[in-house]
PDB file of C-alpha atoms in Angstrom:
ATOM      1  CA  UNK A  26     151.906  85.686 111.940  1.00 74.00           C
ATOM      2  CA  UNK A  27     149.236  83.202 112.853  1.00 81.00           C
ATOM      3  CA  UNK A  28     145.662  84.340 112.679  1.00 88.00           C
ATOM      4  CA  UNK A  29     142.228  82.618 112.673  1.00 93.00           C
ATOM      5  CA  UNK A  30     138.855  83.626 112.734  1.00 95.00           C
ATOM      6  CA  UNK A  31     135.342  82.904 112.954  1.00 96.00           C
ATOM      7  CA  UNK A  32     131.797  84.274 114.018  1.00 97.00           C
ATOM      8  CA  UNK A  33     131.104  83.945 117.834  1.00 95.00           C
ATOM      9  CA  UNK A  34     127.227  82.909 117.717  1.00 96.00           C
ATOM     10  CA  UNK A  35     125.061  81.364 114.859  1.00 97.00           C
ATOM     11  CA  UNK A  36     121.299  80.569 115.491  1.00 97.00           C
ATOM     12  CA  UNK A  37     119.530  78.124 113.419  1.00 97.00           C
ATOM     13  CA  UNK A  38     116.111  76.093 113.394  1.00 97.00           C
ATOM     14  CA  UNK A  39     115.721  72.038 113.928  1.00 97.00           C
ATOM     15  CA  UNK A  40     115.721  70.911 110.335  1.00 97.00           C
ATOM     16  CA  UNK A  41     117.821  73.513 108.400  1.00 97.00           C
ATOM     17  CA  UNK A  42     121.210  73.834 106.650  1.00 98.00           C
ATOM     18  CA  UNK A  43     124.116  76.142 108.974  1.00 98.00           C
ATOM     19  CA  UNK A  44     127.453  77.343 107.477  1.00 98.00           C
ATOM     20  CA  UNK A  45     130.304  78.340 109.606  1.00 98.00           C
ATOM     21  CA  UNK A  46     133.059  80.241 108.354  1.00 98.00           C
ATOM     22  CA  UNK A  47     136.315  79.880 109.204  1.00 97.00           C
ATOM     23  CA  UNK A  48     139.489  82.157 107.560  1.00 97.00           C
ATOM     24  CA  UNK A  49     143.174  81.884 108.645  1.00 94.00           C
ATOM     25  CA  UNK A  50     146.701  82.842 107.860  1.00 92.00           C
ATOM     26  CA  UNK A  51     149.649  80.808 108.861  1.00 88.00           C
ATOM     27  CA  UNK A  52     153.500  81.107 107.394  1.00 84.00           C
ATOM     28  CA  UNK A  53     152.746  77.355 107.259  1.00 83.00           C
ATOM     29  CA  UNK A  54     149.878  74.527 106.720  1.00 83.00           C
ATOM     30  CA  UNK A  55     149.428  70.914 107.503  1.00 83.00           C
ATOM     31  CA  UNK A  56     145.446  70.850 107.611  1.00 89.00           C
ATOM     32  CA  UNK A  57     141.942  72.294 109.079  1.00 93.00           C
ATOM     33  CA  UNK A  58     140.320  70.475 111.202  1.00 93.00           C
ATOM     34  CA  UNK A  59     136.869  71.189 112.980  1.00 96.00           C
ATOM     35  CA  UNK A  60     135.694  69.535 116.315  1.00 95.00           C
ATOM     36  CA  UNK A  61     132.582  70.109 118.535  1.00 96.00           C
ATOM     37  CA  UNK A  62     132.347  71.344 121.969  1.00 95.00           C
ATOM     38  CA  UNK A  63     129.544  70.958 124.143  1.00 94.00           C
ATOM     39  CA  UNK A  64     129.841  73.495 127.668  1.00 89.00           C
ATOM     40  CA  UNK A  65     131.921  71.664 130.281  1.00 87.00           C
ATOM     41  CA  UNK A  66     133.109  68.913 128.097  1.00 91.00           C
ATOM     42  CA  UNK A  67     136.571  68.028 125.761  1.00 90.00           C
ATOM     43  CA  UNK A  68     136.244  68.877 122.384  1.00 92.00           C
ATOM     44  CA  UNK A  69     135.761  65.928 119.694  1.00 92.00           C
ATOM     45  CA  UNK A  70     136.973  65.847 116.428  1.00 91.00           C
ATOM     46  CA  UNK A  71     134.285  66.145 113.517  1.00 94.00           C
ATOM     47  CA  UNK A  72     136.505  66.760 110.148  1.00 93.00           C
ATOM     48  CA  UNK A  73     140.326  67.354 108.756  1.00 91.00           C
ATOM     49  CA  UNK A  74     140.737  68.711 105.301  1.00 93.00           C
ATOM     50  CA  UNK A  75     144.359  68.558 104.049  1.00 90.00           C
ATOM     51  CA  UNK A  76     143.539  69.425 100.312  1.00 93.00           C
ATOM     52  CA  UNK A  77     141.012  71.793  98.819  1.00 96.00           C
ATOM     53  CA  UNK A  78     137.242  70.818  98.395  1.00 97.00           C
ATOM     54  CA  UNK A  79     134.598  69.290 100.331  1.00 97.00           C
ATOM     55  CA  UNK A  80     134.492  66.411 102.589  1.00 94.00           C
ATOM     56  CA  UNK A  81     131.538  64.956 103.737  1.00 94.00           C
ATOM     57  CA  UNK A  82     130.923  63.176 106.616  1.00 90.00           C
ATOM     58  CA  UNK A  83     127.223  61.825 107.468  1.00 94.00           C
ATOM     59  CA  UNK A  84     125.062  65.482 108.180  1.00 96.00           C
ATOM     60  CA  UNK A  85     128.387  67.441 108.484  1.00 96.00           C
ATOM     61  CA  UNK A  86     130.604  68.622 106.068  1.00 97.00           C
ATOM     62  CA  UNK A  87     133.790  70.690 105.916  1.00 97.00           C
ATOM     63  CA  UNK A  88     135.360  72.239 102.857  1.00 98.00           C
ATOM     64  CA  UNK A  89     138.520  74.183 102.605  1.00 97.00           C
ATOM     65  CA  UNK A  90     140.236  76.654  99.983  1.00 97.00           C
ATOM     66  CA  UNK A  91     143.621  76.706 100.775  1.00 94.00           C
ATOM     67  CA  UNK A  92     144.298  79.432  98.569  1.00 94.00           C
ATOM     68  CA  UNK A  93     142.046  81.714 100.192  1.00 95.00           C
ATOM     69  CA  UNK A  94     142.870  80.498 103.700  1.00 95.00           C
ATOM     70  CA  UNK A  95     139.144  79.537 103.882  1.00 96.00           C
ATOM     71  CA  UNK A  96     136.722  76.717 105.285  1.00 97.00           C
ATOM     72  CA  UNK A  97     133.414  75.832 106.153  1.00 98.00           C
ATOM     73  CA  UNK A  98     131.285  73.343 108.616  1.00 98.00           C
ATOM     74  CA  UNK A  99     128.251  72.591 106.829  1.00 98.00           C
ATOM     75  CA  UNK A 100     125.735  71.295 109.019  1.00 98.00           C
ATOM     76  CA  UNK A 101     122.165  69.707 107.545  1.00 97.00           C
ATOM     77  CA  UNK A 102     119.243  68.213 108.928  1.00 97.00           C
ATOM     78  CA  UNK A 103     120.298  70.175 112.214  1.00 98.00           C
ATOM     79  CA  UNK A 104     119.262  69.200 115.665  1.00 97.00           C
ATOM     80  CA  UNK A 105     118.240  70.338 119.094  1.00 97.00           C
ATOM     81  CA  UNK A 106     122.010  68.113 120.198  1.00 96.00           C
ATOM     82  CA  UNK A 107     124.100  70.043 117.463  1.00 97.00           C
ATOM     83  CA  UNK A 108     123.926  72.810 119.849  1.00 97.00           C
ATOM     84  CA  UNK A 109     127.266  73.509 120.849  1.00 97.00           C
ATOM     85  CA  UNK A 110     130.632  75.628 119.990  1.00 96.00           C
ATOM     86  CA  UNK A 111     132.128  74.715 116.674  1.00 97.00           C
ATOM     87  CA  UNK A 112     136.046  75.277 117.141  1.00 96.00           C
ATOM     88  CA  UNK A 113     138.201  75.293 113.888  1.00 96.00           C
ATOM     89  CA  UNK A 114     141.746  75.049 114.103  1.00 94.00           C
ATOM     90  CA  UNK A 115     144.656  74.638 111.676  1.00 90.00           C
ATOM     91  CA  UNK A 116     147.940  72.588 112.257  1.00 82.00           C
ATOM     92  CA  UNK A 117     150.943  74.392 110.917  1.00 71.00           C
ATOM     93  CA  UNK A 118     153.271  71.990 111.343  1.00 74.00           C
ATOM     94  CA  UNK A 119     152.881  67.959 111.719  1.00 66.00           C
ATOM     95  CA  UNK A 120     153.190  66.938 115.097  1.00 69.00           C
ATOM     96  CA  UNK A 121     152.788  70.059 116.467  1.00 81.00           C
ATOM     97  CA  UNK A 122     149.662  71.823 118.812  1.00 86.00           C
ATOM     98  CA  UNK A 123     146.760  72.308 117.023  1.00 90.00           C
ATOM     99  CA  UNK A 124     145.659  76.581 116.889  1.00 90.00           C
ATOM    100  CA  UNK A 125     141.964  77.000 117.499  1.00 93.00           C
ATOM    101  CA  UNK A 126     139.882  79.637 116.897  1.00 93.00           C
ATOM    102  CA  UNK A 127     137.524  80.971 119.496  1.00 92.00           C
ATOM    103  CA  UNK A 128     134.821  78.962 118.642  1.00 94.00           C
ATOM    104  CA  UNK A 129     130.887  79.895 117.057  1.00 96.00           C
ATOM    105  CA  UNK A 130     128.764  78.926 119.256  1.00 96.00           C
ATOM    106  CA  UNK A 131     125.902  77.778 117.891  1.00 98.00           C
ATOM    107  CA  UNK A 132     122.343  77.401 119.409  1.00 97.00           C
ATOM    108  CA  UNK A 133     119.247  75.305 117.551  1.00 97.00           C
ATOM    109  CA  UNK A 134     115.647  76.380 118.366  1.00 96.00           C
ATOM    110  CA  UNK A 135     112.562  73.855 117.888  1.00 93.00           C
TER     111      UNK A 135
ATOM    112  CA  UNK B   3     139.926  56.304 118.047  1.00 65.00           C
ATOM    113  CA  UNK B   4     142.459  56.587 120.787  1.00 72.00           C
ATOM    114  CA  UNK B   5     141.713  57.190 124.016  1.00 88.00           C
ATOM    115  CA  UNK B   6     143.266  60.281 126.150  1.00 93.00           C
ATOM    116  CA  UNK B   7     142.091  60.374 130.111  1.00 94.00           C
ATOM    117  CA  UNK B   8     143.100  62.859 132.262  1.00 96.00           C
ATOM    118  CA  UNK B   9     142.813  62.989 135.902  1.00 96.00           C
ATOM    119  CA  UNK B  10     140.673  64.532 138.022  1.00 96.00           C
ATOM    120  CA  UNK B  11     137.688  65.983 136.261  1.00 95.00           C
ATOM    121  CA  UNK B  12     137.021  68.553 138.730  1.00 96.00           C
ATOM    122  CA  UNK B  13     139.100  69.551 141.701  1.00 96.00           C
ATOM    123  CA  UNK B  14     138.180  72.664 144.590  1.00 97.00           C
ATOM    124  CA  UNK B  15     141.398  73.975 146.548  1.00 96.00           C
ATOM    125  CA  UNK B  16     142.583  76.287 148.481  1.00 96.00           C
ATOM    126  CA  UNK B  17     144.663  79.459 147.353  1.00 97.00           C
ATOM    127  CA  UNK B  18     148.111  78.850 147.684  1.00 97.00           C
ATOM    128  CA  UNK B  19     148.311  75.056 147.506  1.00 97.00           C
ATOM    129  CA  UNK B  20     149.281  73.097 144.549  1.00 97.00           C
ATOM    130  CA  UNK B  21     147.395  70.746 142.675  1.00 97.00           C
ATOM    131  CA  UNK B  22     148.417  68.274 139.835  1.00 97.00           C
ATOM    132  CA  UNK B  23     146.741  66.626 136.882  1.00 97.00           C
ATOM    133  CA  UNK B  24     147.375  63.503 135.334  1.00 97.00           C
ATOM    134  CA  UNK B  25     147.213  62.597 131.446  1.00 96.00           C
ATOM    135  CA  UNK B  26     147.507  59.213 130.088  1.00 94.00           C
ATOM    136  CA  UNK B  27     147.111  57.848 126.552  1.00 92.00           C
ATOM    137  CA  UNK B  28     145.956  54.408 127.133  1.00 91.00           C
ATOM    138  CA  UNK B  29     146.183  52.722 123.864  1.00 86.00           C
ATOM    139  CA  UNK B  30     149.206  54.253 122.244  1.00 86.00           C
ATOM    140  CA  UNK B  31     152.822  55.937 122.799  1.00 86.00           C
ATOM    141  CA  UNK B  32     152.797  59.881 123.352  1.00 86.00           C
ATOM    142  CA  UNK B  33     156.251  61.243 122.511  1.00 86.00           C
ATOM    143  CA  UNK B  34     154.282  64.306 122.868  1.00 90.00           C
ATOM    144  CA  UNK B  35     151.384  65.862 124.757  1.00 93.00           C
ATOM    145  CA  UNK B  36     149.609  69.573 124.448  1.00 95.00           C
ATOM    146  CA  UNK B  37     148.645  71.170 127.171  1.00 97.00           C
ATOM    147  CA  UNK B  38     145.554  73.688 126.768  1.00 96.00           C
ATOM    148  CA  UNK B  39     143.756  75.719 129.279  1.00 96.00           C
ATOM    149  CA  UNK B  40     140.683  77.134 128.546  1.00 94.00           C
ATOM    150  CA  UNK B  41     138.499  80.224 130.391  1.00 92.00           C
ATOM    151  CA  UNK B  42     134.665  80.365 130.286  1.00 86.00           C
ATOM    152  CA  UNK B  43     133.273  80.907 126.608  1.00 82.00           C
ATOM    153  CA  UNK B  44     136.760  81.831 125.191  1.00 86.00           C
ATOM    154  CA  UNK B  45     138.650  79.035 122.982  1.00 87.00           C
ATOM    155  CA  UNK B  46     141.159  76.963 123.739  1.00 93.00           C
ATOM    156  CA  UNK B  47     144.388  78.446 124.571  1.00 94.00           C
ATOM    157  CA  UNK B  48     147.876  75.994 124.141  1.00 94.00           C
ATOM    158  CA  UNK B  49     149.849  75.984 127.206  1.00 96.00           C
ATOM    159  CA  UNK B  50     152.467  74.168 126.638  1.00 95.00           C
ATOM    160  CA  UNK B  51     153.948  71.273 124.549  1.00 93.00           C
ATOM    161  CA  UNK B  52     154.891  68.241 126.884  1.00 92.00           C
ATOM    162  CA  UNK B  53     157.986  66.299 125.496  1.00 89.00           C
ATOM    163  CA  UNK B  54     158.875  62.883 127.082  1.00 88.00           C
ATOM    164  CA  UNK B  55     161.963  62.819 128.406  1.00 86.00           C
ATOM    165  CA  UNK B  56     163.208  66.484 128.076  1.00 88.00           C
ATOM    166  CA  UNK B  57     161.866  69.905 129.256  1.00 91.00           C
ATOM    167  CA  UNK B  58     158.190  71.168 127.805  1.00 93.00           C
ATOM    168  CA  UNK B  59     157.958  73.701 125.529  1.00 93.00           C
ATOM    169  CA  UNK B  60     155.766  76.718 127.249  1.00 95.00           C
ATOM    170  CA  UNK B  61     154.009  79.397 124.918  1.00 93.00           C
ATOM    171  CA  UNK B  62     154.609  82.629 125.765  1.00 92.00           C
ATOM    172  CA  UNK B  63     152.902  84.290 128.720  1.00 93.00           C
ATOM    173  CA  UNK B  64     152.650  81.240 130.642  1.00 95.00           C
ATOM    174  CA  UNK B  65     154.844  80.957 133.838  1.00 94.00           C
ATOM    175  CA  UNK B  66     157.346  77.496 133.373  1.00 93.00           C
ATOM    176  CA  UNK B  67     157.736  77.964 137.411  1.00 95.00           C
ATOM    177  CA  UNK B  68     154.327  77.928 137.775  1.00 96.00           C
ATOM    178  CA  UNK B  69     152.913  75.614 135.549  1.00 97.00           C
ATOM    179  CA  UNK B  70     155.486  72.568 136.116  1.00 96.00           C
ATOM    180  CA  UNK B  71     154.967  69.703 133.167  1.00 95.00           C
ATOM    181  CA  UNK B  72     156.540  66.159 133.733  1.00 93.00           C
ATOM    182  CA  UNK B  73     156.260  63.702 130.670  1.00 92.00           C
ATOM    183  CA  UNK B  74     158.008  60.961 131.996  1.00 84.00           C
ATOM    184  CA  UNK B  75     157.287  58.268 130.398  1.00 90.00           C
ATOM    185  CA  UNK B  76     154.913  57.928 126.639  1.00 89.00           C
ATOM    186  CA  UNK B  77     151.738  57.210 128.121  1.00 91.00           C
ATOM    187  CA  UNK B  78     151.920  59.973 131.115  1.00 94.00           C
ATOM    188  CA  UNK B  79     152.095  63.447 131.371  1.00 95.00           C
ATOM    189  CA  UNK B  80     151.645  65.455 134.183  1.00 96.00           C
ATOM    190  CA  UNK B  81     150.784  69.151 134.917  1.00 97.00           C
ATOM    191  CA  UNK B  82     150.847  70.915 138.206  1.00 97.00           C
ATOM    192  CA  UNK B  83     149.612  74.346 138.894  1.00 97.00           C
ATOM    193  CA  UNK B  84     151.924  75.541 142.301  1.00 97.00           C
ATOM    194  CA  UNK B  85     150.554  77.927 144.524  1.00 96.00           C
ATOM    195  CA  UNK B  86     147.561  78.656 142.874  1.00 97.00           C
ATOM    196  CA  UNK B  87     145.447  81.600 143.394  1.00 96.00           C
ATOM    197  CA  UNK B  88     141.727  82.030 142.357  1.00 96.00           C
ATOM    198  CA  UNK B  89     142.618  83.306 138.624  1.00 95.00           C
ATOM    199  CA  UNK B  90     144.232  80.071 137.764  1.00 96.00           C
ATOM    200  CA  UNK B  91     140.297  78.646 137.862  1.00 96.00           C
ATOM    201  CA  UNK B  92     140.247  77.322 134.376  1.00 96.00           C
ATOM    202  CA  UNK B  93     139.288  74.092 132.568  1.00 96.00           C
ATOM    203  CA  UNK B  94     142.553  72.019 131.877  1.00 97.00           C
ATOM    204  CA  UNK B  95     142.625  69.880 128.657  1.00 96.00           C
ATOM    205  CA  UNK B  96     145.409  67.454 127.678  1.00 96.00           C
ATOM    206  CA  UNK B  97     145.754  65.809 124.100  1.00 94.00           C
ATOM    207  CA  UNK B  98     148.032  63.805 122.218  1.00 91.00           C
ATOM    208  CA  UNK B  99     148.412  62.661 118.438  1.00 82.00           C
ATOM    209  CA  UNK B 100     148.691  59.311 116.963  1.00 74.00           C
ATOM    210  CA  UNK B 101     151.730  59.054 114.553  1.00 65.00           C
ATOM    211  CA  UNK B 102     150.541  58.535 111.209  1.00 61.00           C
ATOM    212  CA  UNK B 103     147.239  59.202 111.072  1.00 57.00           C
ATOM    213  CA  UNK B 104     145.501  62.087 109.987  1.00 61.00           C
ATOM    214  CA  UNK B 105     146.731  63.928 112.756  1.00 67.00           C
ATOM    215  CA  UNK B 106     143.927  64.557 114.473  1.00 76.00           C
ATOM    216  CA  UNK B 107     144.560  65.592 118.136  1.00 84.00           C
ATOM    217  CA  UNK B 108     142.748  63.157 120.993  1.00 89.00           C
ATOM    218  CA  UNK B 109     141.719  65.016 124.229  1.00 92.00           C
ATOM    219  CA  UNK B 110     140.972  64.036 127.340  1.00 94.00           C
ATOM    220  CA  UNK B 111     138.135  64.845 129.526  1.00 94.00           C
ATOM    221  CA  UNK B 112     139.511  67.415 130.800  1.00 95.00           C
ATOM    222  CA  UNK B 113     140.078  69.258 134.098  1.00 96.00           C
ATOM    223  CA  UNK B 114     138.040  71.818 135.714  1.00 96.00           C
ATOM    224  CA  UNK B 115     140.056  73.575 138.208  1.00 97.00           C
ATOM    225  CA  UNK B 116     138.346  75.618 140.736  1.00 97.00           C
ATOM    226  CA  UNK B 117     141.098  77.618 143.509  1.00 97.00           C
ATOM    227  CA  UNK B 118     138.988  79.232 146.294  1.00 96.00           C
TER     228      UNK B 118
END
């Protein structure tokens, strides 16, 4: 079956690192991608990983094991804006729907 | 990136009346569209896959009757909730892929349905 999980809420500081997990299990994988969610809007697209290790993009970056059904948002320099709900989501087959997780929702504090 | 708009943003109406939503990719050919719904603070949940030209595809659960999906031409599809009823309140998001990119998915705005 199809599975995918994450941690509901995070908290962090203005200025620190976050990591947010992110396992799966799919029959079948085409990539991991991570987008951003702020309440009330569409989500947009922050990363895609296809192949295992670390992409970095800017103050974000996503890494993914696929052997371990694993990734990671890394967030750095974090603030008060990158509060939102961090939705990961795998793509089983191309051109197919995306699955998403339910999303970590994660607040910065000043 | 490409842009995805969807039609209204918000909408009120009454129980029992039937409202539609439209989804357009403006700078590229949708074979395909995705249809998620999406409750307060839960994730999104994949309605249904929109195919142009021939029936959608509906997940499990949800109610082809109910939820009717046109996708009749590439750069339009179309969702309408009939006779809806107060638990059908959700926030409606469309999205489409560009062929041979990454394959990231494009959303619209979105479409926050509220049925009194």
């Amino acid at each position: 079956g199809q599975n995918i999980d994450q941690p509901t809420e995070m908290t962090a500081t203005e200025g620190a690192i976050v990591q947010i997990n992110c396992t799966y299990q799919t029959s079948g994988f085409n990539g991991l991608f991570w987008y951003q969610q702020h309440a009330g809007e569409a989500p947009t697209f922050l990363s895609y990983n296809v192949l295992d290790g670390l992409e970095e993009k800017g103050r974000f970056s996503s890494f993914l094991s696929r052997s371990k059904g694993y990734s990671y948002l890394l967030l750095k320099e974090l603030q008060m804006k990158d509060s939102a709900s961090y939705l990961c989501a795998f793509d089983n087959q191309a051109g197919t729907a995306l699955i998403f997780g339910k999303g970590t929702t994660l607040s910065v504090s000043s | 990136g490409a842009v995805v708009s969807q039609h209204p943003s918000r909408v009120i109406c009454k129980s029992g009346t039937s409202v539609k939503i439209e989804c357009r990719s403006l700078d590229f050919q949708a074979t395909t569209m995705f249809w998620y719904r999406q409750f307060p603070k839960q994730s999104l949940m994949l309605m249904a896959t929109s195919n142009e030209g021939s029936k959608a595809t509906y997940e499990q659960g949800v109610e082809k009757d109910k939820f009717l999906i046109n996708h009749a031409s590439l750069t339009l599809s179309t969702l309408t909730v009939t006779s809806a009823h107060p638990e059908d309140s959700s926030f409606y998001i469309c999205s489409a892929r560009v062929v041979g990119n990454t394959g990231e998915l494009f959303f619209g705005e979105g479409s926050r349905l509220t049925v009194l």
